[in-house]
mmCIF file of C-alpha atoms in Angstrom:
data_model
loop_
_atom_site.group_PDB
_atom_site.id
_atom_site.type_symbol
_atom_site.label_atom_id
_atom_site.label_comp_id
_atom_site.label_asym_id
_atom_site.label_seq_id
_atom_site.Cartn_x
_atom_site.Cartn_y
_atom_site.Cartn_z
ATOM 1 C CA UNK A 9 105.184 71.175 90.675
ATOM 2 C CA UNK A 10 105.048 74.596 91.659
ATOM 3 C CA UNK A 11 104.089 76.391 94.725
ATOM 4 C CA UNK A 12 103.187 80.375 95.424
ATOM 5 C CA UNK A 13 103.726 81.925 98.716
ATOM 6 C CA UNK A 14 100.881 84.491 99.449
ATOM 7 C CA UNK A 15 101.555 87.567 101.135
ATOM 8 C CA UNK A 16 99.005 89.801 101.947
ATOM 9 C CA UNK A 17 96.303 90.032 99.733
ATOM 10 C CA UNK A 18 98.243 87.724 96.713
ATOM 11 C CA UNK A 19 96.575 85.953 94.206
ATOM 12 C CA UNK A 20 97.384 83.002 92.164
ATOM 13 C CA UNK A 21 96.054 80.809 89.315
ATOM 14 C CA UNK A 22 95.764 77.073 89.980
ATOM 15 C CA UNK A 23 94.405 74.238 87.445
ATOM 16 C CA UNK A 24 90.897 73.932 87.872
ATOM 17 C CA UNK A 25 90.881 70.047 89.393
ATOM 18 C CA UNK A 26 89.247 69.949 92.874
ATOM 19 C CA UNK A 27 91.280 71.278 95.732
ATOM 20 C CA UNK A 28 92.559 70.239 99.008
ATOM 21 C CA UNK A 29 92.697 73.579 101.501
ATOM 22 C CA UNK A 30 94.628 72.197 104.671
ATOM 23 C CA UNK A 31 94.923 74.037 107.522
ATOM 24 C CA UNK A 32 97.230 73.406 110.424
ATOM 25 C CA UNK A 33 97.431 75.008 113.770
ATOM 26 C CA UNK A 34 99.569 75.528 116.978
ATOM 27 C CA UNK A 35 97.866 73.605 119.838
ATOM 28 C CA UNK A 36 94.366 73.861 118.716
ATOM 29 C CA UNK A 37 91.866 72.152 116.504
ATOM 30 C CA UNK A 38 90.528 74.155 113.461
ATOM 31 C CA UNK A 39 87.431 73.391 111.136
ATOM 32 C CA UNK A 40 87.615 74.468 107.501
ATOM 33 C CA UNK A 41 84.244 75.770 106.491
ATOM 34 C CA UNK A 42 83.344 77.325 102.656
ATOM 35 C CA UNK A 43 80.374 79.644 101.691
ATOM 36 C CA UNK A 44 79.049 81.328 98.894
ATOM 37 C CA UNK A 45 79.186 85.084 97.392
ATOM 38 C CA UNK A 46 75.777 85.414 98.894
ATOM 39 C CA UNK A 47 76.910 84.258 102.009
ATOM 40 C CA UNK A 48 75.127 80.785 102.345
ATOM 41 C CA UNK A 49 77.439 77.628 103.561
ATOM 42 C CA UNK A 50 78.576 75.356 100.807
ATOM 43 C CA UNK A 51 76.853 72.033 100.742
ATOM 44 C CA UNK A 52 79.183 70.793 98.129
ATOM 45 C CA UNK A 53 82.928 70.244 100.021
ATOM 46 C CA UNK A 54 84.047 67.637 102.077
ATOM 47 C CA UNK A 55 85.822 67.600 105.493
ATOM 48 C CA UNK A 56 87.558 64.465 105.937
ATOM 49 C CA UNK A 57 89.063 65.616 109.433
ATOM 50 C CA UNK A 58 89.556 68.633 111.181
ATOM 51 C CA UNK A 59 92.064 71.020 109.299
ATOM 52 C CA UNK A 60 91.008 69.424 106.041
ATOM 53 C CA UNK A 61 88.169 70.407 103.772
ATOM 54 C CA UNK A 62 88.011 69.344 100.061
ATOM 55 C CA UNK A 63 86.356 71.197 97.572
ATOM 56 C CA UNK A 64 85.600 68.528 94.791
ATOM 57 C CA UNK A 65 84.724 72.064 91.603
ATOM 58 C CA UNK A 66 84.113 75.712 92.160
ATOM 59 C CA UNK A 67 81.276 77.031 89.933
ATOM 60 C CA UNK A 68 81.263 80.547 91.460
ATOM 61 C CA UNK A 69 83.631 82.756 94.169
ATOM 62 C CA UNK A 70 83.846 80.548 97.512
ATOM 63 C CA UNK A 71 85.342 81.842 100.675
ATOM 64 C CA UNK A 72 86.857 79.470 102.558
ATOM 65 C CA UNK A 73 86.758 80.563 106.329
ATOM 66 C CA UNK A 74 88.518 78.643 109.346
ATOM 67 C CA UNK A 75 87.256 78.241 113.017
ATOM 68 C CA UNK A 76 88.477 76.860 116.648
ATOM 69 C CA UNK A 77 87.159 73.321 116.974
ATOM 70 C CA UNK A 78 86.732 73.040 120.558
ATOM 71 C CA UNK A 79 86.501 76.901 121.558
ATOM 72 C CA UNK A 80 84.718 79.738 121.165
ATOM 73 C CA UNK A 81 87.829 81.936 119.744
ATOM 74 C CA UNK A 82 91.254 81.330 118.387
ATOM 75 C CA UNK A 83 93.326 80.936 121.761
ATOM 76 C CA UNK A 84 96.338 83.308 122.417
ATOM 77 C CA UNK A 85 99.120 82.495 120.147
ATOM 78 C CA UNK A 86 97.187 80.928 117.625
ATOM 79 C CA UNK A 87 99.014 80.442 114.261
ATOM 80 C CA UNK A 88 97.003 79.484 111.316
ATOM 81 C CA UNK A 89 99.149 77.793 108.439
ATOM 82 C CA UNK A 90 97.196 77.515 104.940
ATOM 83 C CA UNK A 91 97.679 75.495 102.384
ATOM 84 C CA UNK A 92 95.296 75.288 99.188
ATOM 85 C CA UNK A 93 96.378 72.955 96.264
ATOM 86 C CA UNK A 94 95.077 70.293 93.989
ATOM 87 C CA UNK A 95 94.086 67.411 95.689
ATOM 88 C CA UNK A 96 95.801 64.291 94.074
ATOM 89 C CA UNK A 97 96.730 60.601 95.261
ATOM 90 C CA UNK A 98 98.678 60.362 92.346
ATOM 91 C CA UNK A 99 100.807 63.612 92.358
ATOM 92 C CA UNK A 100 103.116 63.348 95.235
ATOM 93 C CA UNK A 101 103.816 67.019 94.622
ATOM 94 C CA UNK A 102 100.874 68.701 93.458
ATOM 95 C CA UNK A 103 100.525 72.637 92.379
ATOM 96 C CA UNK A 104 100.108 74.882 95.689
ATOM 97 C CA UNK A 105 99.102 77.892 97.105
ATOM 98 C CA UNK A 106 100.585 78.497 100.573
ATOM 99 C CA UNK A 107 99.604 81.559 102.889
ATOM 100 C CA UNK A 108 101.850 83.526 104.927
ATOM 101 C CA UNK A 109 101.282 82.680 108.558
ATOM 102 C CA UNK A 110 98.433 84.129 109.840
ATOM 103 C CA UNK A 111 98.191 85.299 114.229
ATOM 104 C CA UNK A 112 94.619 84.520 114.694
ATOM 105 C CA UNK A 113 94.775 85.345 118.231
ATOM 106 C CA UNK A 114 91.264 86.702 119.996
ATOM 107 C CA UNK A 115 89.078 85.722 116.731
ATOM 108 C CA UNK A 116 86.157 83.471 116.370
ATOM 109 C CA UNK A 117 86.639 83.159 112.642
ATOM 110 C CA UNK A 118 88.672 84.153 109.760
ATOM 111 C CA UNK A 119 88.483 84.603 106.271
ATOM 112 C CA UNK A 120 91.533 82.861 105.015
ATOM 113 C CA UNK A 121 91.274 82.862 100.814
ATOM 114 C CA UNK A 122 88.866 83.292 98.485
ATOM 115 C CA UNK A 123 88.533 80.587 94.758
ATOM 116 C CA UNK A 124 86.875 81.541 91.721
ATOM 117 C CA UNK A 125 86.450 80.259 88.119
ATOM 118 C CA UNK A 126 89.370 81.758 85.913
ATOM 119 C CA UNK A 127 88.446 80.671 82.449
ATOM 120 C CA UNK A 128 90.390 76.942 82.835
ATOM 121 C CA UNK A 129 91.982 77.395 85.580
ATOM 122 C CA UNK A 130 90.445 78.943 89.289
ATOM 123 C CA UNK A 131 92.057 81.933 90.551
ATOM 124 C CA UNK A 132 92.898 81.973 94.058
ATOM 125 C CA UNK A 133 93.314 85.010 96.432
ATOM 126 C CA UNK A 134 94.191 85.483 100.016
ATOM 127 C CA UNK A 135 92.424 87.574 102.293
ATOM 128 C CA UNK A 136 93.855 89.173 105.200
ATOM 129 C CA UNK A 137 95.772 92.320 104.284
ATOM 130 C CA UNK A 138 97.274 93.027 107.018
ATOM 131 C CA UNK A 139 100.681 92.308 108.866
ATOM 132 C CA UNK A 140 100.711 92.171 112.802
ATOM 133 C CA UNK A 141 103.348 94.003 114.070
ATOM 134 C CA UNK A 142 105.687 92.966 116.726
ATOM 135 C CA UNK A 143 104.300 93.271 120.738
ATOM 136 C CA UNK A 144 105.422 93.141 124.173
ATOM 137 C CA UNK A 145 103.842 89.612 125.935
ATOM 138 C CA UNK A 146 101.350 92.184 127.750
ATOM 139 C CA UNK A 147 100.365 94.153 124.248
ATOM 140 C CA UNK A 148 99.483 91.064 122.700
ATOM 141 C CA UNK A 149 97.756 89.775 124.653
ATOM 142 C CA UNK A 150 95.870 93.453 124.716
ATOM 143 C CA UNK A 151 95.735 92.887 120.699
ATOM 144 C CA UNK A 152 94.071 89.434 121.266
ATOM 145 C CA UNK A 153 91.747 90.420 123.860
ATOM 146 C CA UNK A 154 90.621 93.794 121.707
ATOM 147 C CA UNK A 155 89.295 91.219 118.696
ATOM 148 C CA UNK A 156 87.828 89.395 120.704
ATOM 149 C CA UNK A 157 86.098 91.821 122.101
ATOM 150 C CA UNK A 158 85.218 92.945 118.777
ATOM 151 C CA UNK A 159 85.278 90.032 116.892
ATOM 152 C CA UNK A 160 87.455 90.917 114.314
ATOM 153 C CA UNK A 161 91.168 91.235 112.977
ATOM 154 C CA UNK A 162 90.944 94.805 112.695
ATOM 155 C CA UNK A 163 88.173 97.462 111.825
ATOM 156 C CA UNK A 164 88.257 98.500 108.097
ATOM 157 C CA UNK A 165 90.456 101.946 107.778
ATOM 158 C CA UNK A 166 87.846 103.629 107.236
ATOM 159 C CA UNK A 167 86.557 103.246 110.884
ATOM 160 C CA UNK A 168 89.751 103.120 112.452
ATOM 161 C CA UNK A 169 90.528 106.121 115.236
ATOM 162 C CA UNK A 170 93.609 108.296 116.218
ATOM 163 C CA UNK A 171 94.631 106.779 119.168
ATOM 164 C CA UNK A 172 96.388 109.184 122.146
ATOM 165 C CA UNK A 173 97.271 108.147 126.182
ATOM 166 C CA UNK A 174 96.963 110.931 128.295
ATOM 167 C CA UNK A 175 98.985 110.382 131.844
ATOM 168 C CA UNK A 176 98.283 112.427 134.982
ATOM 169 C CA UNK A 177 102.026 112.994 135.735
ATOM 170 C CA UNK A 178 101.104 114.771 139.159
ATOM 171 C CA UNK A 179 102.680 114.232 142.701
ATOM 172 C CA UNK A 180 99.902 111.845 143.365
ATOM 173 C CA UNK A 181 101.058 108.884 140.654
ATOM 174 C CA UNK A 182 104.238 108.338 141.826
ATOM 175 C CA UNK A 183 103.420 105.209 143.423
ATOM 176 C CA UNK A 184 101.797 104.272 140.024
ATOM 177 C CA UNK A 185 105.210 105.551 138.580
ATOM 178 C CA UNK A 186 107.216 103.303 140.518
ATOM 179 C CA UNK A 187 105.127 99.988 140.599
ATOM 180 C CA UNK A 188 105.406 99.879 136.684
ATOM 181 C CA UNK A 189 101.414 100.408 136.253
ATOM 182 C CA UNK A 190 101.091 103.049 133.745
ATOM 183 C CA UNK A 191 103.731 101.355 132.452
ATOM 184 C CA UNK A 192 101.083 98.213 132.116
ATOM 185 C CA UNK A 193 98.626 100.412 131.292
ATOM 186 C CA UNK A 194 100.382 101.702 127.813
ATOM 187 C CA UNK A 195 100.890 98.073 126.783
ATOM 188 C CA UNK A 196 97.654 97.301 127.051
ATOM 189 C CA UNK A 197 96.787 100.268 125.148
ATOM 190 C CA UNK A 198 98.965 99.088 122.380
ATOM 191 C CA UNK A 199 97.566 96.246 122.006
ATOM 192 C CA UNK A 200 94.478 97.781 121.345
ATOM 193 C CA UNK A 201 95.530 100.306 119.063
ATOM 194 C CA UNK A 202 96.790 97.736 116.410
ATOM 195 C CA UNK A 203 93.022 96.542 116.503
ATOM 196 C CA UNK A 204 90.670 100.206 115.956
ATOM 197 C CA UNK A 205 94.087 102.078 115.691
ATOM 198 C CA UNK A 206 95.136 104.032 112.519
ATOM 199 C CA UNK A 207 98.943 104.618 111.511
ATOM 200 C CA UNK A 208 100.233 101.419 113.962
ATOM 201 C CA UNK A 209 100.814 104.547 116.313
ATOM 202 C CA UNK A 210 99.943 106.189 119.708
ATOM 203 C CA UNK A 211 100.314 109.301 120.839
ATOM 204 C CA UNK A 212 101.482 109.990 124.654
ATOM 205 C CA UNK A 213 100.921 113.178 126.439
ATOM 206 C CA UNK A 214 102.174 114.059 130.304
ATOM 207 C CA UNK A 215 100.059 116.063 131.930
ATOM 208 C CA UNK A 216 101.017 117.445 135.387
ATOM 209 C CA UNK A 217 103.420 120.603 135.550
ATOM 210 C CA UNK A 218 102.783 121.441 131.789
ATOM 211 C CA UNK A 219 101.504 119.020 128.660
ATOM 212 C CA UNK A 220 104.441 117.450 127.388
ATOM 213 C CA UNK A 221 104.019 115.005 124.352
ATOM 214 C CA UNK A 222 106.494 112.278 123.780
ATOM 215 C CA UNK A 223 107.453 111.503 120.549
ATOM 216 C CA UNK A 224 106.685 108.467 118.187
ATOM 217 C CA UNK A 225 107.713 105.201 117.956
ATOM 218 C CA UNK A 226 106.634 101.546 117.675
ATOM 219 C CA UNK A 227 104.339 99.946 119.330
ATOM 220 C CA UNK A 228 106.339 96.999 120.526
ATOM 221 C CA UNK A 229 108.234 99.066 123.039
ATOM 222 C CA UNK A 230 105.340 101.872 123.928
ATOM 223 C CA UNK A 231 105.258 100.834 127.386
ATOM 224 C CA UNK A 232 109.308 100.987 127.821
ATOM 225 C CA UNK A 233 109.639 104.592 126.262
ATOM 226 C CA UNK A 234 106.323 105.779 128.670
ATOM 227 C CA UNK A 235 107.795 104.270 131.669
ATOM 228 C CA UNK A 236 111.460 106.047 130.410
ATOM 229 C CA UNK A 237 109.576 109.442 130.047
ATOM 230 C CA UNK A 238 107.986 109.056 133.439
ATOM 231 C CA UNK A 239 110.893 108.332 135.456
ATOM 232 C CA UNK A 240 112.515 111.361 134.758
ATOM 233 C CA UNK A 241 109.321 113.667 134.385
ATOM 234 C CA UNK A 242 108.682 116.560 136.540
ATOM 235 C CA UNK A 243 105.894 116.494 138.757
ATOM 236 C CA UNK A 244 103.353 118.527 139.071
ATOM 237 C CA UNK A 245 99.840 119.151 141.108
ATOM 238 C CA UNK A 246 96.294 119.255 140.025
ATOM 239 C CA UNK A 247 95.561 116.445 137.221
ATOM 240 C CA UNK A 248 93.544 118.312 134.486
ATOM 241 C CA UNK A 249 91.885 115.935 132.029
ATOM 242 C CA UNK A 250 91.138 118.400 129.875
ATOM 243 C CA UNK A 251 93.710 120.079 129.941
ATOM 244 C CA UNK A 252 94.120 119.508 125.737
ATOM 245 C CA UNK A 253 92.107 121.620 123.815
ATOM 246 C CA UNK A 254 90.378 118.923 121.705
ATOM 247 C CA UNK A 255 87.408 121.086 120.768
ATOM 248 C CA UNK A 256 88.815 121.440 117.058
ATOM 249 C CA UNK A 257 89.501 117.759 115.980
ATOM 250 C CA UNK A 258 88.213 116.538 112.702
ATOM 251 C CA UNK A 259 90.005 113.218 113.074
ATOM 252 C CA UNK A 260 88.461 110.554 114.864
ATOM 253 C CA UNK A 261 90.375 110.219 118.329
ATOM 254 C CA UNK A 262 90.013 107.504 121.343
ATOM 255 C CA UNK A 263 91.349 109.260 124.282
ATOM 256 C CA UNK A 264 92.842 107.101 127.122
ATOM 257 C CA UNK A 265 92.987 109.271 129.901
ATOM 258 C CA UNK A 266 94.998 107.537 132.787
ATOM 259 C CA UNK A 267 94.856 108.952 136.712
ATOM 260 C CA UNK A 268 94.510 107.308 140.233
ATOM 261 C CA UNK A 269 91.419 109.190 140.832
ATOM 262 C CA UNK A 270 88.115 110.347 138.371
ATOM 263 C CA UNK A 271 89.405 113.888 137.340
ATOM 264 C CA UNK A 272 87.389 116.123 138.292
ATOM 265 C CA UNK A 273 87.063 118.143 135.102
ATOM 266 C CA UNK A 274 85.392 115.231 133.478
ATOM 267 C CA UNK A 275 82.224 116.808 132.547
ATOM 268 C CA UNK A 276 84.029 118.593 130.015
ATOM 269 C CA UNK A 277 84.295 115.682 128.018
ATOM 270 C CA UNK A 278 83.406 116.188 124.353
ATOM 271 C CA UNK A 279 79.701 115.226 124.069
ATOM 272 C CA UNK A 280 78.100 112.567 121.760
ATOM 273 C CA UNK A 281 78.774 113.998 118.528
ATOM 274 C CA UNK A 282 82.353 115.061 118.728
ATOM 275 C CA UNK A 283 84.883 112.720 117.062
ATOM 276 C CA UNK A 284 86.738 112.628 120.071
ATOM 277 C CA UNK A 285 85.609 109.660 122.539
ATOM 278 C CA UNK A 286 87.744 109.569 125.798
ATOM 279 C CA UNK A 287 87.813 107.021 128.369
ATOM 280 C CA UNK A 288 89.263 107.144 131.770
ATOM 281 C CA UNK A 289 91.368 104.639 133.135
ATOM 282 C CA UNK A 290 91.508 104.947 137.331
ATOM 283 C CA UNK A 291 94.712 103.003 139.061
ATOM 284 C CA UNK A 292 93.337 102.429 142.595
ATOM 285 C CA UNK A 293 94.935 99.542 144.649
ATOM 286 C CA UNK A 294 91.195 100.156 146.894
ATOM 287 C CA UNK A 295 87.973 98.882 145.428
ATOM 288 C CA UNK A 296 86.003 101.904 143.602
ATOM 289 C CA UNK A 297 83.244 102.465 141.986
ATOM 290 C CA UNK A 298 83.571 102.753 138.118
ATOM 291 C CA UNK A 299 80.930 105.065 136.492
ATOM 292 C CA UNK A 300 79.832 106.538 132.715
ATOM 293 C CA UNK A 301 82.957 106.173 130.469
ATOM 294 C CA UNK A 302 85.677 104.714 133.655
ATOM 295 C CA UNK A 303 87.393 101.610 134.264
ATOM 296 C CA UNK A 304 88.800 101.114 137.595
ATOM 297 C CA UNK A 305 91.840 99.067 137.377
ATOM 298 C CA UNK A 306 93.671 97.639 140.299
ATOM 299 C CA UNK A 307 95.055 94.117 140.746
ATOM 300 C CA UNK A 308 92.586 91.285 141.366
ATOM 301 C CA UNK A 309 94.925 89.621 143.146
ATOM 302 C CA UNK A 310 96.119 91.365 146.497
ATOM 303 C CA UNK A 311 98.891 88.413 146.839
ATOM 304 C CA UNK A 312 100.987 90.246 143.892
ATOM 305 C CA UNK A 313 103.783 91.912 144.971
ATOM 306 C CA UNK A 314 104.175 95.762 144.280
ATOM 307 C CA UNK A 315 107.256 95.796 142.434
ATOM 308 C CA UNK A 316 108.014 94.534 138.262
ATOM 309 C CA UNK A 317 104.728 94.977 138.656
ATOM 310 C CA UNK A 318 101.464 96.126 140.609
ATOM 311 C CA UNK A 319 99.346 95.271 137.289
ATOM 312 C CA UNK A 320 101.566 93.117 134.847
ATOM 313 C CA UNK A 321 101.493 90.640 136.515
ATOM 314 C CA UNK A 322 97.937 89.952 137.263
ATOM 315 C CA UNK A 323 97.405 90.896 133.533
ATOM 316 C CA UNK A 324 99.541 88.095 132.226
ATOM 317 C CA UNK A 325 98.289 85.521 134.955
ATOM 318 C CA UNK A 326 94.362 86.244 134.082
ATOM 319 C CA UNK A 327 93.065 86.388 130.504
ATOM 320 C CA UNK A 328 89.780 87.231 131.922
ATOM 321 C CA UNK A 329 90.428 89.836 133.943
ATOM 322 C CA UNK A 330 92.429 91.811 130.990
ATOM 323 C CA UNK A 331 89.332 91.273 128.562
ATOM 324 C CA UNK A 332 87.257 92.650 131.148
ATOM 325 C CA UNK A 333 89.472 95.967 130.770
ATOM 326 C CA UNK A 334 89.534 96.194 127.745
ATOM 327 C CA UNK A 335 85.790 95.340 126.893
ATOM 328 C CA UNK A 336 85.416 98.314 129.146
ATOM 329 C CA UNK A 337 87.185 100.220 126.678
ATOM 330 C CA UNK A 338 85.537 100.054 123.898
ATOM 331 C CA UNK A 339 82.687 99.841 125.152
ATOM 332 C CA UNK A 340 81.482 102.198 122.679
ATOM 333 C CA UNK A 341 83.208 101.553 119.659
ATOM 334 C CA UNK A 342 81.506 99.128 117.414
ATOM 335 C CA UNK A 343 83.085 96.670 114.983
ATOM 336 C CA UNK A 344 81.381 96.311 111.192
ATOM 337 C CA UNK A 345 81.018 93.267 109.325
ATOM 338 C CA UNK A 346 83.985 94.752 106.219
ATOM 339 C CA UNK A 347 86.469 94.250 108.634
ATOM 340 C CA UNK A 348 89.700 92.591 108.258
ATOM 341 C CA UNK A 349 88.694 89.047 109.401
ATOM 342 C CA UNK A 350 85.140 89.072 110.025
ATOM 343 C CA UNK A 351 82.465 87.345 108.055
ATOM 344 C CA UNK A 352 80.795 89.309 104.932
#
């Protein structure tokens, strides 16, 4: 019998008999749970087993959502693989509906499909719309921290910001420059832009000497090109947060501003109602105190060596520590319940 890959947001018609939706995952239990257009859970499926829920008729839309087992979110590395298809003893090869893959990283739930009545047949259509791109091992994990965080895939487009890294390129940073840390630092901040981030894009400025902006590329190598860029970048004196004239922008903008010290010019931060939020990032290898709108980020660990690198490393050996970073974040940017991946 037939089966239909679906990418994206596909949909599909499948005979209306009841349905089997199985869902299998790497190295993690997952419930299958369904619920109503209103919202309400579905009293009338089955769930033989984890991974396995049966849905003996549909009478109206159902949204069938999955959810860790054991866990409060989806560990890192999570892959979700969906099938929905008639549910038959006697057909070893019943008609199918199979999702692409779905990175489900960071999340407490997803909505995986949705079924509804098609005249005699039930119409079946997948959910998530959206592709992950490709990440560094530190960006990911960034990406799967950042839904966490915010408890969804991604926030609908139309709440999605302009994301831009500025980097205090004075005399001051080049033991930052050398240990790899901005470096660290622009991973993590791809990670988060593919999660509140419009375009898949970030936008780097160097700001010592003069403001140089670098120019675009992906995201998977954002922390390669910065560190690139810094290595040969002339230094200069006197780290100038605002040195940008943002005072004009109609697009809404995070602002990661990244120095080993609070700039100083930092009450000239756009207030409230500007679309512009910025946050400051403050490499310090010496405990210091973080205030409004500052993360202080140095290694937890004082047993990691200096070189390949000051912060990677403790980033990739402790999950906790990079969600508290990037909880600090976006600390101010709130998710909404039309997002990719959250609950209706």
């Amino acid at each position: 019998m037939p089966g239909y890959v679906l990418d994206g947001a596909g949909r599909v018609e499948l005979p209306r008999r009841p349905l089997a939706v199985t869902v299998d995952a790497t190295s993690t239990a997952v419930d299958v749970w369904a619920f109503g257009p209103d919202g309400t859970e579905s009293r009338h499926v089955l769930n033989p087993r984890p991974g396995l829920m049966i849905l003996p008729r549909v009478d109206a839309e159902t949204v069938v959502v999955a959810r860790p087992t054991q866990q409060e979110e989806f560990p890192l590395g999570t892959i979700l693989y969906v099938t929905i298809g008639v549910d038959s003893e006697r057909d070893p090869d019943p008609e199918r509906a199979e999702l692409t893959p779905i990175d489900v990283s960071g999340l407490y739930s997803i909505e995986l499909a949705s079924v509804a009545p098609a005249g005699e047949r039930v119409a079946v259509t997948a959910r998530k719309t959206a592709v992950d791109v490709a990440l560094s091992e530190p960006a990911a994990r960034a990406r799967s921290a950042a839904r966490g965080v915010l408890r969804v895939d991604r926030l609908p487009e139309a709440r999605r910001l302009r994301v831009e890294l500025d980097i205090d390129t004075t005399m001051s940073m080049l033991p930052r420059i050398e240990d790899r840390s901005i470096r660290a630092v622009a991973d993590v901040v791809a990670g988060i832009a593919t999660v509140v981030g419009v375009r898949d894009a970030v936008q780097v400025n160097l700001i010592g000497r003069s403001v140089t902006t670098l120019p675009t590329g992906e995201l998977r190598d954002l922390g390669d090109r910065v560190q690139a860029a810094l290595d040969s970048a002339s230094l200069g004196v006197g780290f100038r947060s605002a040195a940008l004239d943002r005072s004009s922008e109609t697009e809404r903008t995070l602002v990661v501003s990244v120095s080993d010290a609070a700039p100083a010019d930092r009450i000239c931060d756009l207030g409230e109602a500007s679309v512009v939020r910025r946050h400051h990032l403050v490499l310090s290898t010496t405990p210091t105190e973080p205030g409004a709108g500052i993360t202080v980020v140095s290694p937890p660990n004082s047993g990691v060596a200096a070189g390949d690198s000051l912060l990677t490393e403790s980033l990739l050996a402790d999950p906790a520590y990079l969600r508290r970073i990037v909880e600090s974040m976006l600390s101010d940017i709130a998710a909404v319940r039309d997002s990719e991946g959250a609950l209706k």
